[in-house]
Amino acid sequence: MASKKPEVWVFIEQEEGIIHPVSFELLGIAQKLAHDLEGRVGGVLLGEEVEGLIPEVFAYGAGVVYTVRHKTLRYYRHRPYAKALAEVVRRFEPEILLLGATPLGRDLAGGVATLLETGLTADVTQLSIDPQTKNLLMTRPAYGGNLMATIICPDHRPQMATVRPRIFPMPEKINGTKGEIVEVEVELTEEEAGVERIGFIPKEKSIQLELAEVIVAGGKGMGGKEGFSKLFELARLLGGEVGASRLAVEAGWISYEHQVGQTGKTVRPKVYLAIGISGAVQHRAGMQNSDCIIAINTDPNAQIFALSDLGIIGDWRKIIPLLIERIKERKGLGRN
Amino acid sequence: MDEIKTDFHYEVVIVGGGPAGLSAGIVLAKNGVKTLLIERGRFCGAKNLFGGIVYTEAIKEIIPEFPEVNPSPVERSVYEEGYIIVTEKGIVKITHTKADPQHAFTALRAKFDQFLAEYALGLGLDLAPKTKVIDFLRDDKGKIVGVVVDRPQSFKDLTPARITSQIVILAEGVNRLLSRKAGLITRDFAPEEVVLSVKEVLQLPKGEMEKRLGLKEEEGLAWEILGSISQGLPGLGFLYTNQNSLSFGIGIFLSALATVKIPPYEILEKAKAHPFFQKILANAEILEYGAHLIPEWGIKGFPKLYGKGVLACGDAVGLVNPLFREGTNLAIYSGIMAAETALSALKVGDFSEKTLAQYEEKIRSSYFYKDLLLAKELKTFLLKNPQLFTTYPELLYEALNLYFSAQGRLKQEVLKEIWRLVRRKRGVLGVIKDFINFLKLFW
Amino acid sequence: MLNLLVSIKQVPDTTNIRLNPETGTLIREGVPAIINPYDISALSLACQLKLTYGGWITVITMGPPQARLALKEAVEFFADRIILLSDRKFAGADTLATSYTLAQTIKFLTREKPFDLYLFGKQAIDGDTAQVGPGVATRLNIPVVTYVIKVEEINLAEKYVVLHRKTEKGIEILKAKLPLLLTCEKEVSSPPFSPFPLLLKAQKTEPQVFTADGPIEFLREKLGLKGSPTRVHRVYTPELKKSGQIMNLEEVGEEEAVKAILLLLEKRRIL
Ligand SMILES: Cc1cc2nc3c(=O)[nH]c(=O)nc-3n(C[C@H](O)[C@H](O)[C@H](O)COP(=O)(O)OP(=O)(O)OC[C@H]3O[C@@H](n4cnc5c(N)ncnc54)[C@H](O)[C@@H]3O)c2cc1C
Ligand SMILES: Cc1cc2nc3c(=O)[nH]c(=O)nc-3n(C[C@H](O)[C@H](O)[C@H](O)COP(=O)(O)OP(=O)(O)OC[C@H]3O[C@@H](n4cnc5c(N)ncnc54)[C@H](O)[C@@H]3O)c2cc1C
Ligand SMILES: Nc1ncnc2c1ncn2[C@@H]1O[C@H](COP(=O)(O)O)[C@@H](O)[C@H]1O
């Protein structure tokens, strides 16, 4: 065992036969880490019927897939999943184990790390290998994002982290890639699980500004409801939600649940488009931590430009319709 | 399961956990009296703010070992003290350094009041925070025999809890709802009797405060600020140094504020923007912001300080002398006097007005009562003479400006010019009149 | 009757935390210490369950001596017993060491009388790890249900509980065996309007304090910094806000502007 190539593992999160995209993102970064360690990438798939998912895991970059198949794993429950994952880790001793910082991944990781008596870093946003020590450097925001902390786990293996979704890029998918498949048997009982699912209420479709990754927000400068209907169209195309300033809400162009700011919602999307919004301090309070801010405003002195990654001085009417057109074109191409 | 008992009886109930209530509580607890103090804030001091300066002499009355206590409830000793007179063009600064800096300290209410509360708890006082007194219990003769609070009796019985007591001490501060309910006062403060104070606690990068103000590690300063700081309205500003922050605030008579309709925080913003204060406060981060009323400068004739089974102290009865920043200490002294009166009433078992009248006598024969009478006159004087807040600071500033830039000129000329300035700004007669009126206050 | 244990943490009110812009250090001054908001929900739930089913509430925390204030406040939630784990040897613990310390304490308390339900917060707002709850359950060898938003029913005779749990896709309704550890979302319960006697009692109750020196048995090498596999390697301030690219539509034209937007959307992997 000792001479075996170091492995960087990704827990492949799947529910009802669908793999969570974060797992693919992690396979991407895992490849980079494995390269630095001169090792290989492994994916761990747990479930009742998971064979069908294996090709996808290879296609996104795993060199080896470990599976545990068991009836008790037919849907996610903490104990059987934790036991199975810990067991596979014990047998094959990876250097690194990454999970998505999703509700499921975070639920699972705490138990697995305890079973393995190893360190676990939560909600990581940067990963790299220390060239000297070969330790994994896990960086995460602390104190509400006011600070960044780099955590290491020098003396215990595996080094475990849950990683925030949508931080690392989706790797290229190479269909038809082959690799090694290792089936592992773990003894599991329904009794041990201790928990049984007796019902499920799917999430209602409602706007969830706080969770949106893209927010297209409009203000007084939208001029009316018609302006906002353009924003809705754009948001739909980007898979995001529509936000608004208080003045737009007060004008009756859009409902209060869309309001961003001190007296509205606090959001932190990957991209925040502020269109016809001046950037008053009360508005900024709700959006200034967005990863990327794009502003469109006719007034070159608008405060919003001070915190924008990209500011466009001009009338949104000249930009938004064209933007919508261009995205539609791309989507049309991307499909085939 | 713990059955929680619902029947409460105390010898004394104190309403309000500010300096007045806590001082009364400390004295009573020290004397083994079964006492309950009720405070509506999350903890004592949570709902409150002040400048503030506290005087060692007063604190020693309740905590003899002060300031040698740990952890310290105060911020910095007052090493430099005085006035800053502000005009648009510049300032005049009259300050001095103290021979005994330990005589007074800057303090923040949250910490100071909590300290007193912990001290009182240690002496055996019962304390109920997050609880508001909403009414009194009375016997058939109308004597107050306890209080009703907003909290329920128990989880099962949701009626408001009732607590009986021989005496109720009201230390509810400036809002005075209960003092009114008890019949001690018949009307609210008039706008010209209260000052609205706004204050910010500001923080500078470490070491910066000491550098900008020329202070050493432990040294503090307390400046009162006069002049154009209050936008020509009758009011006063202040700047005090805390351990790691500054308190900057301004208080203006409500009556004056009502006539101009400028929001008080705007006045504070403008004051902060004055070049002199900008130099001190630049890049400071606001840690706290708050506003509070001060009942000021002696009210026309005191309210009744006692009733059947009830005594009132502190801000609730207007015991503040802002001229000398005396509020906390008067709260402490009056709290102590109320407690002492309660002690002697408990000793003889007589809670009639006759016994409780001792309290008012004590107050009336105190030094601060006389001070307050004077303060009342002073207030009338100031409200009637708005020129004091604008003309005199400007006059003083310009005169000094002339005086100190007199090189190369005939000194006689300079003095003459100053004289002309005085005549232009206020007129000789005006100055003389103001001066005489001012002096008359003290005789 | 129910025997409940609630595990709480005292945290700085992070909504109030500021950074010194020059040194990049945390300004802790004047930042009030509060009970972790999710733990408030756990305490509220405990109170609600005690009122419905009857029972006892034990509250534990590991922390510095001033964490006693958090425990005293817990009495307002109808807690019967409050326990503080405080010792320099516990200090510097990461989640692994914390869960060990808490689990050892719970095992010790269980000897007197076993608990039916262990209530934890979803996560502590200072570290946001959400690891301690599952960690303790693992060490106690009992099932755990995270992100609980509702306790529908407790059947003590048959020893099970019906819960609602929030997932990414919706709400799971679960039937779980007792004893069980659950971690609470805010929705699970709101704080009671505590009766007057409890407020008074909270002021007068002091926690029972345990150190590393017994009677609870601890392995030294599993405590505090020593027992923590993770190390903080470096702490730094995230780069300050960008001074971004500004373009004037009149100068660059519509196509260029739209291109710039598309490029950013691509970079952020929205497209
Ligand atoms: C206590 C309090 C709480 C508040 N809470 C909130 C809050 O939660 N959220 C909030 O948003 N506000 C809040 N406000 C209001 C806030 O102060 C501002 O008034 C508000 O954010 C301004 O909205 P706006 O940017 O849409 O409007 P404006 O400030 O009027 O800005 C409109 C902008 O649109 C631009 N514009 C005009 N036409 C065009 C065009 N054709 N193309 C491109 N740009 C154009 C203009 O140049 C201008 O910059 C609060 C205020 C107070 C006092
Ligand atoms: C800006 C400002 C600066 C000041 N600067 C100074 C200074 O430098 N030096 C100085 O000595 N003084 C200063 N003072 C004055 C001083 O703060 C007060 O005079 C003093 O705090 C009065 O104490 P108290 O106990 O009477 O009232 P408070 O401190 O007001 O306490 C009353 C308490 O009663 C509670 N309460 C009220 N009603 C109820 C109820 N129904 N049930 C339960 N609880 C209730 C309140 O929550 C409060 O905690 C200043 C005041 C202000 C506003
Ligand atoms: N030091 C501690 N003492 C007691 N309970 C804790 C402690 N730290 C964490 N917890 C509990 O574990 C939960 C999750 O914390 P964390 O894993 O730190 O996010 C909290 O909500 C608490 O219920």
Short mmCIF file of N, CA, C and O in Angstrom, two decimals, chain C residues 26-90:
data_model
loop_
_atom_site.label_atom_id
_atom_site.label_comp_id
_atom_site.label_asym_id
_atom_site.label_seq_id
_atom_site.Cartn_x
_atom_site.Cartn_y
_atom_site.Cartn_z
N LEU C 26 -9.11 41.72 13.68
CA LEU C 26 -10.51 41.82 14.09
C LEU C 26 -10.66 42.81 15.23
O LEU C 26 -9.84 42.84 16.14
N ILE C 27 -11.70 43.61 15.15
CA ILE C 27 -12.01 44.47 16.27
C ILE C 27 -13.02 43.72 17.13
O ILE C 27 -14.17 43.60 16.75
N ARG C 28 -12.57 43.20 18.23
CA ARG C 28 -13.49 42.45 19.07
C ARG C 28 -14.15 43.37 20.09
O ARG C 28 -15.18 43.04 20.66
N GLU C 29 -13.48 44.47 20.28
CA GLU C 29 -13.94 45.44 21.25
C GLU C 29 -15.39 45.83 21.02
O GLU C 29 -15.77 46.17 19.89
N GLY C 30 -16.17 45.81 22.04
CA GLY C 30 -17.53 46.29 21.91
C GLY C 30 -18.41 45.35 21.10
O GLY C 30 -19.57 45.63 20.90
N VAL C 31 -17.85 44.25 20.63
CA VAL C 31 -18.70 43.28 19.94
C VAL C 31 -19.33 42.38 21.00
O VAL C 31 -18.64 41.66 21.69
N PRO C 32 -20.63 42.47 21.14
CA PRO C 32 -21.26 41.73 22.23
C PRO C 32 -21.18 40.22 21.99
O PRO C 32 -21.22 39.77 20.85
N ALA C 33 -21.04 39.48 23.07
CA ALA C 33 -21.09 38.02 22.98
C ALA C 33 -22.55 37.61 23.10
O ALA C 33 -23.27 38.08 23.97
N ILE C 34 -22.97 36.74 22.22
CA ILE C 34 -24.36 36.30 22.25
C ILE C 34 -24.41 34.78 22.18
O ILE C 34 -23.41 34.14 21.89
N ILE C 35 -25.58 34.23 22.46
CA ILE C 35 -25.75 32.80 22.21
C ILE C 35 -25.92 32.65 20.70
O ILE C 35 -26.67 33.39 20.06
N ASN C 36 -25.19 31.72 20.12
CA ASN C 36 -25.31 31.43 18.70
C ASN C 36 -26.80 31.36 18.31
O ASN C 36 -27.56 30.62 18.92
N PRO C 37 -27.23 32.15 17.32
CA PRO C 37 -28.66 32.23 17.02
C PRO C 37 -29.35 30.89 16.75
O PRO C 37 -30.50 30.69 17.15
N TYR C 38 -28.64 29.97 16.11
CA TYR C 38 -29.26 28.65 15.87
C TYR C 38 -29.44 27.88 17.18
O TYR C 38 -30.35 27.07 17.32
N ASP C 39 -28.53 28.16 18.13
CA ASP C 39 -28.66 27.51 19.43
C ASP C 39 -29.84 28.09 20.21
O ASP C 39 -30.45 27.41 21.04
N ILE C 40 -30.14 29.35 19.95
CA ILE C 40 -31.34 29.95 20.54
C ILE C 40 -32.56 29.16 20.06
O ILE C 40 -33.47 28.85 20.83
N SER C 41 -32.55 28.80 18.77
CA SER C 41 -33.66 28.01 18.25
C SER C 41 -33.71 26.65 18.94
O SER C 41 -34.79 26.15 19.25
N ALA C 42 -32.54 26.06 19.15
CA ALA C 42 -32.50 24.76 19.83
C ALA C 42 -33.05 24.88 21.25
O ALA C 42 -33.84 24.04 21.70
N LEU C 43 -32.65 25.94 21.94
CA LEU C 43 -33.16 26.16 23.30
C LEU C 43 -34.67 26.37 23.29
O LEU C 43 -35.39 25.86 24.16
N SER C 44 -35.14 27.12 22.30
CA SER C 44 -36.57 27.41 22.21
C SER C 44 -37.34 26.12 21.98
O SER C 44 -38.40 25.90 22.57
N LEU C 45 -36.78 25.28 21.11
CA LEU C 45 -37.43 24.00 20.84
C LEU C 45 -37.48 23.16 22.12
O LEU C 45 -38.51 22.56 22.45
N ALA C 46 -36.37 23.13 22.85
CA ALA C 46 -36.33 22.36 24.09
C ALA C 46 -37.43 22.83 25.04
O ALA C 46 -38.15 22.03 25.64
N CYS C 47 -37.56 24.15 25.14
CA CYS C 47 -38.56 24.73 26.03
C CYS C 47 -39.96 24.30 25.59
O CYS C 47 -40.78 23.85 26.39
N GLN C 48 -40.19 24.40 24.29
CA GLN C 48 -41.49 24.03 23.74
C GLN C 48 -41.79 22.55 24.01
O GLN C 48 -42.90 22.18 24.41
N LEU C 49 -40.80 21.70 23.82
CA LEU C 49 -41.00 20.26 24.04
C LEU C 49 -41.24 19.95 25.51
O LEU C 49 -42.08 19.13 25.85
N LYS C 50 -40.50 20.66 26.36
CA LYS C 50 -40.69 20.42 27.81
C LYS C 50 -42.10 20.80 28.20
O LYS C 50 -42.73 20.10 29.00
N LEU C 51 -42.59 21.88 27.63
CA LEU C 51 -43.94 22.31 27.97
C LEU C 51 -44.99 21.33 27.42
O LEU C 51 -46.03 21.12 28.04
N THR C 52 -44.71 20.73 26.29
CA THR C 52 -45.67 19.80 25.70
C THR C 52 -45.61 18.42 26.34
O THR C 52 -46.64 17.82 26.66
N TYR C 53 -44.39 17.90 26.51
CA TYR C 53 -44.26 16.51 26.95
C TYR C 53 -43.81 16.39 28.40
O TYR C 53 -43.80 15.29 28.94
N GLY C 54 -43.43 17.49 29.00
CA GLY C 54 -42.85 17.42 30.34
C GLY C 54 -41.43 16.93 30.25
O GLY C 54 -41.05 16.32 29.25
N GLY C 55 -40.62 17.20 31.26
CA GLY C 55 -39.27 16.68 31.21
C GLY C 55 -38.23 17.61 31.81
O GLY C 55 -38.57 18.53 32.56
N TRP C 56 -36.96 17.33 31.46
CA TRP C 56 -35.84 18.09 32.01
C TRP C 56 -34.97 18.59 30.87
O TRP C 56 -34.84 17.91 29.86
N ILE C 57 -34.40 19.73 31.10
CA ILE C 57 -33.47 20.26 30.10
C ILE C 57 -32.10 20.47 30.74
O ILE C 57 -31.98 21.16 31.75
N THR C 58 -31.09 19.87 30.13
CA THR C 58 -29.71 20.13 30.54
C THR C 58 -29.05 20.91 29.41
O THR C 58 -29.22 20.55 28.25
N VAL C 59 -28.33 21.95 29.76
CA VAL C 59 -27.65 22.74 28.73
C VAL C 59 -26.16 22.70 29.00
O VAL C 59 -25.72 22.92 30.14
N ILE C 60 -25.37 22.40 27.96
CA ILE C 60 -23.92 22.41 28.14
C ILE C 60 -23.27 23.35 27.16
O ILE C 60 -23.79 23.62 26.08
N THR C 61 -22.12 23.87 27.57
CA THR C 61 -21.30 24.62 26.63
C THR C 61 -19.84 24.43 27.01
O THR C 61 -19.51 24.24 28.18
N MET C 62 -19.00 24.47 26.00
CA MET C 62 -17.57 24.49 26.25
C MET C 62 -17.09 25.87 25.86
O MET C 62 -17.38 26.33 24.76
N GLY C 63 -16.37 26.53 26.73
CA GLY C 63 -15.91 27.87 26.39
C GLY C 63 -15.19 28.52 27.54
O GLY C 63 -14.98 27.91 28.59
N PRO C 64 -14.78 29.77 27.37
CA PRO C 64 -14.07 30.50 28.43
C PRO C 64 -15.03 30.79 29.59
O PRO C 64 -16.25 30.65 29.43
N PRO C 65 -14.47 31.21 30.74
CA PRO C 65 -15.33 31.44 31.91
C PRO C 65 -16.54 32.33 31.64
O PRO C 65 -17.61 32.08 32.17
N GLN C 66 -16.38 33.35 30.75
CA GLN C 66 -17.53 34.23 30.56
C GLN C 66 -18.67 33.58 29.79
O GLN C 66 -19.76 34.13 29.72
N ALA C 67 -18.45 32.37 29.26
CA ALA C 67 -19.55 31.65 28.60
C ALA C 67 -20.63 31.30 29.63
O ALA C 67 -21.73 30.90 29.26
N ARG C 68 -20.31 31.47 30.91
CA ARG C 68 -21.31 31.23 31.94
C ARG C 68 -22.54 32.11 31.72
O ARG C 68 -23.67 31.73 32.03
N LEU C 69 -22.33 33.29 31.12
CA LEU C 69 -23.46 34.19 30.90
C LEU C 69 -24.44 33.60 29.88
O LEU C 69 -25.65 33.77 30.00
N ALA C 70 -23.90 32.91 28.87
CA ALA C 70 -24.77 32.27 27.89
C ALA C 70 -25.62 31.20 28.58
O ALA C 70 -26.82 31.06 28.32
N LEU C 71 -24.99 30.48 29.49
CA LEU C 71 -25.72 29.42 30.19
C LEU C 71 -26.80 29.98 31.10
O LEU C 71 -27.90 29.43 31.21
N LYS C 72 -26.47 31.09 31.78
CA LYS C 72 -27.47 31.70 32.66
C LYS C 72 -28.68 32.11 31.83
O LYS C 72 -29.82 31.95 32.26
N GLU C 73 -28.40 32.65 30.65
CA GLU C 73 -29.51 33.06 29.80
C GLU C 73 -30.36 31.85 29.39
O GLU C 73 -31.58 31.96 29.21
N ALA C 74 -29.70 30.71 29.27
CA ALA C 74 -30.43 29.49 28.88
C ALA C 74 -31.49 29.13 29.91
O ALA C 74 -32.49 28.48 29.60
N VAL C 75 -31.28 29.54 31.16
CA VAL C 75 -32.28 29.26 32.20
C VAL C 75 -33.62 29.90 31.85
O VAL C 75 -34.68 29.38 32.20
N GLU C 76 -33.56 31.02 31.14
CA GLU C 76 -34.81 31.67 30.74
C GLU C 76 -35.61 30.80 29.78
O GLU C 76 -36.79 31.04 29.55
N PHE C 77 -34.94 29.79 29.20
CA PHE C 77 -35.63 28.87 28.30
C PHE C 77 -36.06 27.61 29.04
O PHE C 77 -36.22 26.56 28.44
N PHE C 78 -36.19 27.73 30.34
CA PHE C 78 -36.72 26.63 31.16
C PHE C 78 -35.69 25.53 31.42
O PHE C 78 -36.05 24.40 31.68
N ALA C 79 -34.40 25.86 31.27
CA ALA C 79 -33.37 24.86 31.54
C ALA C 79 -33.33 24.53 33.02
O ALA C 79 -33.51 25.40 33.87
N ASP C 80 -33.10 23.26 33.32
CA ASP C 80 -33.05 22.84 34.72
C ASP C 80 -31.62 22.78 35.23
O ASP C 80 -31.37 22.98 36.40
N ARG C 81 -30.70 22.48 34.32
CA ARG C 81 -29.32 22.29 34.75
C ARG C 81 -28.41 22.89 33.71
O ARG C 81 -28.63 22.69 32.51
N ILE C 82 -27.41 23.65 34.16
CA ILE C 82 -26.49 24.25 33.20
C ILE C 82 -25.06 23.85 33.54
O ILE C 82 -24.66 23.86 34.70
N ILE C 83 -24.32 23.48 32.51
CA ILE C 83 -22.98 22.93 32.72
C ILE C 83 -21.97 23.63 31.83
O ILE C 83 -22.15 23.73 30.62
N LEU C 84 -20.91 24.09 32.45
CA LEU C 84 -19.84 24.78 31.73
C LEU C 84 -18.57 23.93 31.72
O LEU C 84 -18.11 23.49 32.77
N LEU C 85 -18.04 23.72 30.52
CA LEU C 85 -16.76 23.02 30.39
C LEU C 85 -15.72 24.09 30.13
O LEU C 85 -15.72 24.71 29.07
N SER C 86 -14.88 24.33 31.10
CA SER C 86 -13.94 25.43 30.94
C SER C 86 -12.59 25.05 31.52
O SER C 86 -12.49 24.66 32.69
N ASP C 87 -11.60 25.12 30.69
CA ASP C 87 -10.24 24.75 31.10
C ASP C 87 -9.31 25.19 29.99
O ASP C 87 -9.67 25.09 28.82
N ARG C 88 -8.14 25.65 30.36
CA ARG C 88 -7.16 26.03 29.33
C ARG C 88 -6.87 24.85 28.41
O ARG C 88 -6.57 25.03 27.24
N LYS C 89 -6.94 23.66 28.97
CA LYS C 89 -6.60 22.48 28.15
C LYS C 89 -7.63 22.23 27.06
O LYS C 89 -7.38 21.53 26.10
N PHE C 90 -8.83 22.80 27.22
CA PHE C 90 -9.84 22.65 26.16
C PHE C 90 -9.63 23.67 25.04
O PHE C 90 -10.20 23.55 23.97
#
